XYZ file of N, CA and C in Angstrom:
435
model
N 326.140 105.374 218.696
C 327.250 104.626 219.546
C 327.735 103.271 218.766
N 328.678 103.555 218.741
C 329.319 101.804 218.399
C 330.313 101.472 218.812
N 330.610 99.884 219.015
C 331.562 99.256 220.117
C 332.663 99.598 219.045
N 334.028 99.422 219.518
C 334.671 99.220 219.290
C 336.176 98.236 219.604
N 337.030 97.226 218.887
C 337.858 96.768 219.671
C 339.042 97.378 219.832
N 339.925 97.895 220.793
C 341.257 97.728 220.699
C 342.119 96.948 221.136
N 343.048 97.018 220.667
C 344.091 96.352 221.295
C 345.286 97.156 221.941
N 345.784 96.745 223.027
C 346.470 97.308 223.581
C 347.557 96.312 224.121
N 349.161 96.652 223.314
C 350.536 96.377 224.416
C 351.225 96.986 225.069
N 350.839 96.152 225.939
C 351.609 97.431 227.459
C 353.201 96.955 227.306
N 353.688 97.837 227.480
C 354.836 98.254 228.231
C 355.895 97.019 228.630
N 356.844 96.511 228.588
C 357.524 95.518 229.856
C 357.611 96.336 231.233
N 357.486 95.710 231.903
C 357.636 96.335 233.616
C 356.283 97.351 233.814
N 355.482 97.351 233.176
C 354.381 98.486 233.512
C 353.939 98.144 235.128
N 353.302 97.117 234.629
C 353.203 96.234 236.651
C 353.839 96.605 237.232
N 355.380 96.258 237.326
C 355.949 96.493 238.288
C 356.396 97.876 238.795
N 356.325 98.635 237.706
C 356.451 99.934 237.855
C 355.613 100.818 238.257
N 354.323 99.984 238.135
C 353.217 101.229 239.305
C 353.134 100.648 240.500
N 353.260 99.419 240.547
C 352.959 98.618 242.411
C 354.549 98.933 242.926
N 355.905 99.638 242.602
C 356.699 100.055 243.433
C 356.457 101.527 243.300
N 356.009 102.466 242.179
C 355.669 103.879 242.474
C 354.999 104.055 243.831
N 354.199 103.098 243.280
C 352.560 104.107 244.093
C 353.240 103.685 245.655
N 353.973 103.080 246.149
C 354.244 103.291 247.518
C 354.998 104.228 247.987
N 355.602 105.439 246.666
C 356.596 106.452 247.125
C 355.557 107.813 246.454
N 354.829 107.552 245.188
C 354.611 108.895 244.697
C 352.244 108.402 244.983
N 352.015 109.479 244.465
C 350.948 109.494 244.472
C 350.662 109.650 242.542
N 350.537 108.570 241.712
C 350.325 108.346 240.311
C 348.925 108.928 240.177
N 349.476 109.396 239.017
C 348.317 110.449 238.163
C 348.625 109.951 237.148
N 347.550 109.831 235.927
C 347.575 109.840 234.427
C 346.666 110.738 233.937
N 347.456 112.027 233.310
C 347.756 112.832 232.660
C 347.469 113.065 230.904
N 346.666 112.229 230.305
C 346.386 112.008 228.697
C 345.878 112.950 228.117
N 346.258 112.977 226.818
C 345.554 113.611 225.679
C 344.466 113.307 224.995
N 344.502 111.575 225.591
C 343.880 111.147 224.992
C 341.941 111.302 226.136
N 340.780 111.288 225.178
C 339.229 111.481 225.751
C 339.386 110.887 226.450
N 338.232 110.653 227.683
C 337.934 110.555 228.770
C 337.479 108.942 228.539
N 336.342 108.756 227.363
C 335.962 107.242 227.324
C 337.089 106.764 226.886
N 338.064 107.374 226.276
C 338.844 105.807 225.273
C 340.109 105.661 226.254
N 340.166 106.751 227.261
C 341.543 106.585 227.986
C 341.397 105.610 228.896
N 339.162 105.798 229.916
C 338.794 105.472 230.674
C 339.327 103.531 230.332
N 338.720 103.550 229.299
C 339.117 102.181 228.936
C 339.657 101.612 228.951
N 340.894 102.061 228.040
C 342.413 101.558 228.890
C 342.748 101.402 230.272
N 342.595 102.660 230.634
C 343.549 102.670 231.869
C 342.829 101.758 233.210
N 341.259 101.222 232.884
C 340.646 100.462 233.557
C 341.677 99.048 233.610
N 341.918 98.360 232.374
C 342.787 97.346 232.298
C 344.231 97.284 232.345
N 344.428 98.380 232.002
C 345.968 98.545 232.408
C 346.623 98.302 234.129
N 345.305 99.235 235.386
C 345.563 98.944 236.189
C 344.305 98.693 236.982
N 344.820 97.853 236.955
C 343.013 96.771 237.876
C 343.083 97.116 239.084
N 344.362 96.782 239.747
C 344.018 97.083 241.385
C 343.903 98.977 241.987
N 344.117 99.379 240.765
C 343.562 101.450 240.907
C 345.118 102.106 241.615
N 346.273 101.447 241.380
C 346.957 102.044 241.917
C 347.244 103.312 241.373
N 346.714 103.801 240.682
C 346.406 105.351 239.938
C 345.679 106.365 240.814
N 345.590 107.849 241.256
C 345.164 107.963 242.227
C 344.144 108.620 241.243
N 344.689 109.481 240.321
C 343.887 109.983 238.939
C 343.728 110.202 237.967
N 343.081 110.534 237.281
C 343.068 110.581 235.444
C 342.779 112.494 235.132
N 343.672 112.841 234.492
C 343.056 113.745 233.545
C 343.196 113.591 232.192
N 342.354 114.222 231.666
C 341.993 113.807 230.209
C 342.351 114.922 229.362
N 341.835 114.671 228.078
C 342.091 115.531 226.805
C 341.545 117.180 227.260
N 340.488 117.053 227.174
C 339.790 118.907 228.157
C 340.735 118.980 229.599
N 341.338 118.497 230.048
C 342.331 119.161 231.002
C 343.375 119.787 230.589
N 343.747 119.594 229.204
C 344.685 119.882 228.678
C 344.659 121.566 227.840
N 345.417 122.213 227.411
C 345.106 123.389 226.835
C 345.571 123.066 225.237
N 344.973 123.022 224.010
C 345.064 122.813 223.233
C 345.791 124.353 221.816
N 347.021 123.910 221.786
C 347.592 124.927 221.124
C 347.843 124.936 219.329
N 346.952 125.968 218.518
C 347.315 125.971 217.365
C 346.570 124.816 216.819
N 345.637 124.548 217.494
C 344.516 123.879 216.719
C 345.119 121.893 216.763
N 346.465 121.949 217.261
C 346.796 120.301 217.054
C 348.253 119.909 218.150
N 348.432 120.892 219.196
C 349.262 120.001 220.247
C 348.321 120.698 221.396
N 348.102 119.399 222.101
C 347.668 119.082 223.514
C 348.946 119.226 224.948
N 348.942 120.311 225.147
C 349.606 120.492 226.509
C 349.190 120.243 227.320
N 349.946 119.381 228.288
C 349.277 119.548 230.145
C 350.165 120.221 230.502
N 349.274 121.619 231.201
C 349.835 122.455 231.970
C 349.497 122.281 233.563
N 350.397 122.170 234.499
C 350.276 121.113 235.969
C 350.175 122.627 236.267
N 349.855 123.486 236.171
C 349.480 124.493 237.341
C 347.915 124.280 237.283
N 347.138 123.445 236.530
C 345.809 123.228 236.640
C 345.490 122.548 238.160
N 346.905 121.748 238.615
C 346.533 121.059 239.745
C 347.001 121.960 241.205
N 346.253 123.072 241.842
C 346.485 123.573 242.095
C 345.854 123.438 243.998
N 346.339 121.992 243.914
C 346.744 121.703 245.300
C 347.565 121.044 245.537
N 348.657 121.415 244.546
C 349.989 120.454 245.314
C 351.104 121.633 244.585
N 352.519 121.810 244.763
C 353.238 122.978 244.784
C 354.454 121.883 243.290
N 353.890 122.967 242.687
C 355.185 122.123 241.366
C 356.563 121.881 241.713
N 357.049 122.016 242.537
C 358.050 121.684 243.261
C 358.377 119.987 243.454
N 357.418 119.681 243.437
C 357.319 118.542 243.856
C 356.743 117.848 242.873
N 355.700 118.050 241.750
C 355.123 116.892 241.110
C 356.032 117.233 239.267
N 356.436 115.858 238.961
C 356.776 114.896 238.499
C 355.791 114.875 236.813
N 356.109 115.430 235.819
C 355.562 114.564 234.288
C 356.258 113.641 233.549
N 355.773 112.449 233.656
C 356.568 111.708 232.441
C 355.777 111.415 231.204
N 356.690 111.795 230.164
C 356.349 111.654 228.723
C 357.148 111.614 227.656
N 356.157 111.364 226.613
C 357.919 111.259 225.598
C 357.489 111.918 224.263
N 356.756 112.649 224.897
C 356.855 113.922 224.230
C 356.517 115.425 224.544
N 357.860 116.244 224.566
C 358.304 117.220 225.122
C 357.147 117.864 224.925
N 356.483 118.046 223.848
C 355.085 119.333 223.404
C 354.827 118.860 224.661
N 353.979 117.447 225.252
C 353.567 117.840 226.172
C 353.507 118.423 227.055
N 354.919 118.577 227.779
C 354.704 119.703 229.438
C 355.704 120.683 229.105
N 355.552 121.084 227.868
C 356.170 122.223 227.649
C 355.907 123.544 228.419
N 354.897 123.779 228.744
C 354.439 125.236 229.825
C 355.504 124.795 231.151
N 356.238 123.413 231.161
C 356.715 123.061 232.855
C 357.805 122.080 232.658
N 358.833 122.377 231.714
C 359.592 121.558 231.388
C 360.329 121.367 232.608
N 360.654 121.921 233.440
C 361.483 121.997 234.213
C 361.316 120.552 235.230
N 359.752 120.601 235.275
C 358.960 119.089 236.317
C 359.032 117.920 235.045
N 359.458 118.028 233.446
C 359.020 116.754 232.932
C 360.562 116.365 232.765
N 360.031 114.516 232.579
C 360.960 113.532 232.631
C 361.112 112.929 231.331
N 361.508 113.045 229.632
C 361.272 112.877 228.762
C 361.857 111.056 228.648
N 360.402 110.389 227.983
C 360.991 108.887 227.885
C 361.355 108.500 226.337
N 361.967 107.181 226.304
C 361.707 106.889 224.868
C 360.107 106.479 224.539
N 359.997 106.592 223.063
C 358.501 106.267 222.776
C 358.581 104.809 222.820
N 357.370 104.602 223.102
C 357.175 102.830 222.830
C 356.167 102.282 221.447
N 357.149 101.262 220.656
C 356.157 100.579 219.947
C 355.545 98.719 220.145
N 355.186 98.811 219.650
C 354.356 96.823 219.468
C 356.071 96.231 219.240
N 356.679 96.409 218.200
C 357.639 95.742 217.601
C 358.501 95.621 218.635
N 358.936 96.886 219.834
C 360.541 96.827 220.328
C 361.040 95.643 220.896
N 361.940 95.415 221.335
C 362.828 94.583 221.864
C 363.579 94.694 222.563
N 363.295 94.385 224.257
C 363.592 94.472 225.256
C 364.010 95.733 225.946
N 362.644 96.221 225.842
C 362.538 97.767 226.123
C 362.725 97.154 227.923
N 363.215 99.082 228.167
C 364.038 98.612 229.495
C 363.374 100.171 230.386
N 362.572 100.740 229.805
C 362.736 102.423 230.258
C 361.683 102.535 231.149
N 361.174 101.550 231.721
C 360.195 101.438 233.038
C 361.172 100.910 234.087
N 362.328 100.037 234.052
C 363.800 99.970 234.670
C 364.077 101.426 235.273
N 364.528 102.359 233.822
C 365.240 103.253 233.881
C 364.625 103.807 234.845
N 363.333 104.392 234.460
C 362.468 105.396 235.508
C 362.590 105.446 236.541
N 361.879 104.227 236.597
C 361.900 103.679 238.765
C 363.477 103.940 239.174
N 364.524 103.888 238.465
C 365.779 104.212 239.358
C 365.579 105.738 239.617
N 365.222 106.918 238.101
C 365.065 107.840 238.690
C 364.227 108.185 239.365
N 362.978 107.972 238.956
C 362.136 108.692 239.798
C 362.482 108.611 241.523
N 363.025 107.026 241.433
C 363.096 107.151 243.346
C 364.597 107.817 243.509
N 365.279 108.864 242.115
C 366.456 109.443 242.891
C 365.469 111.229 243.180
N 364.611 111.605 242.426
C 364.048 112.641 242.922
C 362.697 112.335 243.684
N 362.676 111.656 244.061
C 361.524 111.285 245.513
C 362.074 112.011 246.468
N 363.807 111.705 247.027
C 365.111 112.155 248.080
C 364.738 114.004 247.835
N 364.493 114.111 246.547
C 364.688 115.924 246.152
C 363.577 116.747 247.095
N 363.787 118.074 247.397
C 363.234 118.803 247.880
C 362.362 119.576 246.462
N 363.096 120.227 245.775
C 362.371 120.541 244.550
C 362.758 119.714 243.378
N 361.958 118.809 242.513
C 362.344 117.884 241.018
C 363.125 118.712 240.242
N 362.325 120.006 239.968
C 362.919 121.138 239.465
C 364.541 120.947 238.934
N 364.937 121.403 239.841
C 366.738 121.262 240.325
C 367.079 120.295 239.553
N 367.026 119.011 239.505
C 367.390 117.894 239.613
C 367.299 117.269 237.968
N 365.893 118.053 237.498
C 365.435 118.079 236.262
C 366.073 118.725 235.317
N 366.152 120.060 235.850
C 366.738 120.751 235.243
C 368.276 120.519 234.760
N 368.707 120.042 235.816
C 370.360 119.624 235.626
C 370.755 118.078 234.578
N 369.923 117.766 234.825
C 369.841 116.298 233.857
C 369.742 116.341 232.482
N 368.268 116.897 232.558
C 368.091 117.398 230.842
C 368.204 118.508 230.338
N 368.086 119.634 230.724
C 368.649 120.570 230.321
C 367.371 121.167 229.141
N 366.458 120.901 229.155
C 365.140 120.714 228.615
C 365.111 122.371 228.041
N 365.173 123.674 228.833
C 365.234 124.570 228.639
C 365.939 125.508 227.573
N 367.283 124.750 227.621
C 368.157 125.258 226.245
C 367.523 125.043 224.846
N 366.519 123.812 224.847
C 366.397 123.444 223.648
C 365.633 123.871 223.111
């Protein structure tokens, strides 16, 4: 066992986004990161425990030994039409494209990043839909890629 220092740059508006969306959504983090590493970061990013559940690399499907796909069908007590996954990598939600909301990647040097503001707005539009996949399909057309 070795200790490592890890530095994390929070994307602007993360706190506001989590606080706002937690009033409407059950927030779950589904990461391809390993559990110990992810928990260390999430414990700092979410001190108020607004995130209800955490899923990790062991919950992903490893494809070709190098891609980790987050298959939402493992969530058996929810209907897919009510589940949204936000990720900067479309491969991450390749098995559930119409549940996916792609977002721009974040880099520490990015200035004036407002991705979470856009996300809040779009997710509130989705919140009022009976089936999130319909609006996602119409908006992003990921099946056509």
